[in-house]
XYZ file of C-alpha atoms in Angstrom:
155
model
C 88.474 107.191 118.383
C 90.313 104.122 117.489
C 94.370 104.647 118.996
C 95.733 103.597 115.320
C 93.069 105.732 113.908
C 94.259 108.902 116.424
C 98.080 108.393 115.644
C 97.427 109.107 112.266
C 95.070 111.993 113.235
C 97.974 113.526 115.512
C 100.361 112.740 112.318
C 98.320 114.662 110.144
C 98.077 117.452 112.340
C 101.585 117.883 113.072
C 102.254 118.137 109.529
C 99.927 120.440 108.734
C 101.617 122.243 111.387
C 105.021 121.841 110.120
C 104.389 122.509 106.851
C 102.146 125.128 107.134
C 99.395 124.151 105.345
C 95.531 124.949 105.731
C 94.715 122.516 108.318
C 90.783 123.437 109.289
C 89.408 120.218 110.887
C 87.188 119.823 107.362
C 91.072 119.111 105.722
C 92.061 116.760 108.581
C 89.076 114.568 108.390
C 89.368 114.423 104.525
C 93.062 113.856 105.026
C 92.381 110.936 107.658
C 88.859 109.466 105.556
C 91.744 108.993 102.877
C 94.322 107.442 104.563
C 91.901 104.985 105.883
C 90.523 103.870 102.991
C 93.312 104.034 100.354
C 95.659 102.295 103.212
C 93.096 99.513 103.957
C 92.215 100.466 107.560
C 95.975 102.169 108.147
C 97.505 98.636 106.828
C 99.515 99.164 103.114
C 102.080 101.563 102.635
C 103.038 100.066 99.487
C 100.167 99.236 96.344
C 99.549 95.477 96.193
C 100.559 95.222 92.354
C 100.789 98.879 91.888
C 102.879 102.203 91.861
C 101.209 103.792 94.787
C 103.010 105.195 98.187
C 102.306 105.866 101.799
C 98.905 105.753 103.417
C 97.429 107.886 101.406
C 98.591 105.754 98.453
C 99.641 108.712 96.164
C 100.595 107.475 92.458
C 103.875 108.712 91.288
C 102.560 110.867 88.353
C 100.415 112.774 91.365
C 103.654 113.159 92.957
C 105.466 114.281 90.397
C 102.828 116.860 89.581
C 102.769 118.078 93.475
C 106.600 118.801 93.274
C 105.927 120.761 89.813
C 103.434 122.498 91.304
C 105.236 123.393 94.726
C 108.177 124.606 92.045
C 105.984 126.535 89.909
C 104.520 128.796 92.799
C 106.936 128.718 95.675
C 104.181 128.000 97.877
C 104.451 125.910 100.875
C 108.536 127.087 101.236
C 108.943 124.129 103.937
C 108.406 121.130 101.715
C 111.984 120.179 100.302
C 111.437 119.827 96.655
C 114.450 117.140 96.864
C 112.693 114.462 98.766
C 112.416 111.110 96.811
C 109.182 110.142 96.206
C 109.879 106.703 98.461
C 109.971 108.900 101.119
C 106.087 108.556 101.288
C 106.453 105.181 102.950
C 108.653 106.382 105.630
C 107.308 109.472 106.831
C 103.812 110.384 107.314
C 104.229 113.426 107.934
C 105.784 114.209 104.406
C 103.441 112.182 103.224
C 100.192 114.071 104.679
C 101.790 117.235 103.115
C 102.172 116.292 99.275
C 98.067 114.846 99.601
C 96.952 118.162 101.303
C 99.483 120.049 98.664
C 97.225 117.988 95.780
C 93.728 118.619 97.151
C 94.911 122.492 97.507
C 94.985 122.675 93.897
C 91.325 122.356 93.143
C 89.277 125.331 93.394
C 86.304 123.911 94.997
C 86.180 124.451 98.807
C 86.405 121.181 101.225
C 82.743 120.621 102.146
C 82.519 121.112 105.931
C 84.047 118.990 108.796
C 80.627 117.171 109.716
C 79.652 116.963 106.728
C 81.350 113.256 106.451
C 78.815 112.404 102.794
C 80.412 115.434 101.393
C 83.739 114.727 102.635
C 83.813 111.268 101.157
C 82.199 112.520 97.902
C 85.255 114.998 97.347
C 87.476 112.286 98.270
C 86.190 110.090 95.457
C 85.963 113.162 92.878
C 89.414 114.412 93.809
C 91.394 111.461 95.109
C 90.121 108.413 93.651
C 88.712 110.307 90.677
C 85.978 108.946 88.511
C 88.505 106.205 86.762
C 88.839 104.314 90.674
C 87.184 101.742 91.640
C 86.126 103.557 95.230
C 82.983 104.851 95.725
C 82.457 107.512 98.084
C 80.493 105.598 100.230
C 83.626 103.148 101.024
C 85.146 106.170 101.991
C 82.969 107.324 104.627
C 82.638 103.584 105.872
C 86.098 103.154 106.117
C 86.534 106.402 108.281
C 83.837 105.238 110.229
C 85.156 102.045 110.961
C 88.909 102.259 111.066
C 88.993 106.305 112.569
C 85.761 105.893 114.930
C 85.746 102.180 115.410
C 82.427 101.897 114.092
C 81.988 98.182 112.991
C 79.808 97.201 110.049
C 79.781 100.867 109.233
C 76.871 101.824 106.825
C 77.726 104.765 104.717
């Protein structure tokens, strides 16, 4: 595993952690196939010519829903409902809760943790949703290559 690419891995496991938040090695993969595309191999924290935040590049209307939703249903006690939504640039670990917070609130399972097709194709449902210009195949070739170190990574 790529050291940048296991940082982030350790990140997202801490948080999970932390927060308390289903953290099967299915979510963590998901969570880190994200990051590394939406980030552009763990590089942007900030949209070029956009809204989006953090590595996971999470739009501010998705935030905003996240925080309704963690109000709404008291679930997940440990995320502070007062954190700004800037704070996704700063800290990961916030970060990698409000993403795993979103994908909780579809009701179709994660596909399984080596299943890395399925992975990327609930990434691109859920994530990137039909309207993005990602295809899930990007997905899984970016957590190839930036997460495994896999260059030229064929989907």
């Amino acid at each position: 595993m790529k050291k940048l690419g296991l940082t982030v891995r350790t990140a997202i496991e801490r948080a999970l952690t932390r927060f308390n938040l289903p953290g099967d090695e299915n979510a963590v993969r998901l969570l880190l196939m994200i990051a590394a595309h939406e980030s552009g191999g763990f590089t942007y924290c900030k949209q070029k010519g956009g809204p989006a935040l953090g590595l996971f590049q999470m739009e501010p209307a998705t935030f905003n829903s996240v925080m309704k939703y963690l109000e709404r249903t008291k679930k997940f006690p440990g995320i502070s409902r007062n954190t700004p939504i800037e704070r996704l640039v700063t800290d990961l670990e916030f970060a990698t809760a409000m993403a795993r917070v979103y994908l909780w609130t579809f009701p179709e399972a994660l596909p399984g943790a080596e299943d890395l097709d399925g992975l990327a194709q609930y990434a691109k449902k859920y994530w990137n949703t039909v309207k993005g210009a990602a295809t899930s195949d990007k997905y899984k070739s970016d957590y190839l290559t930036h997460v495994w170190g896999k260059q030229n990574a064929v989907a």
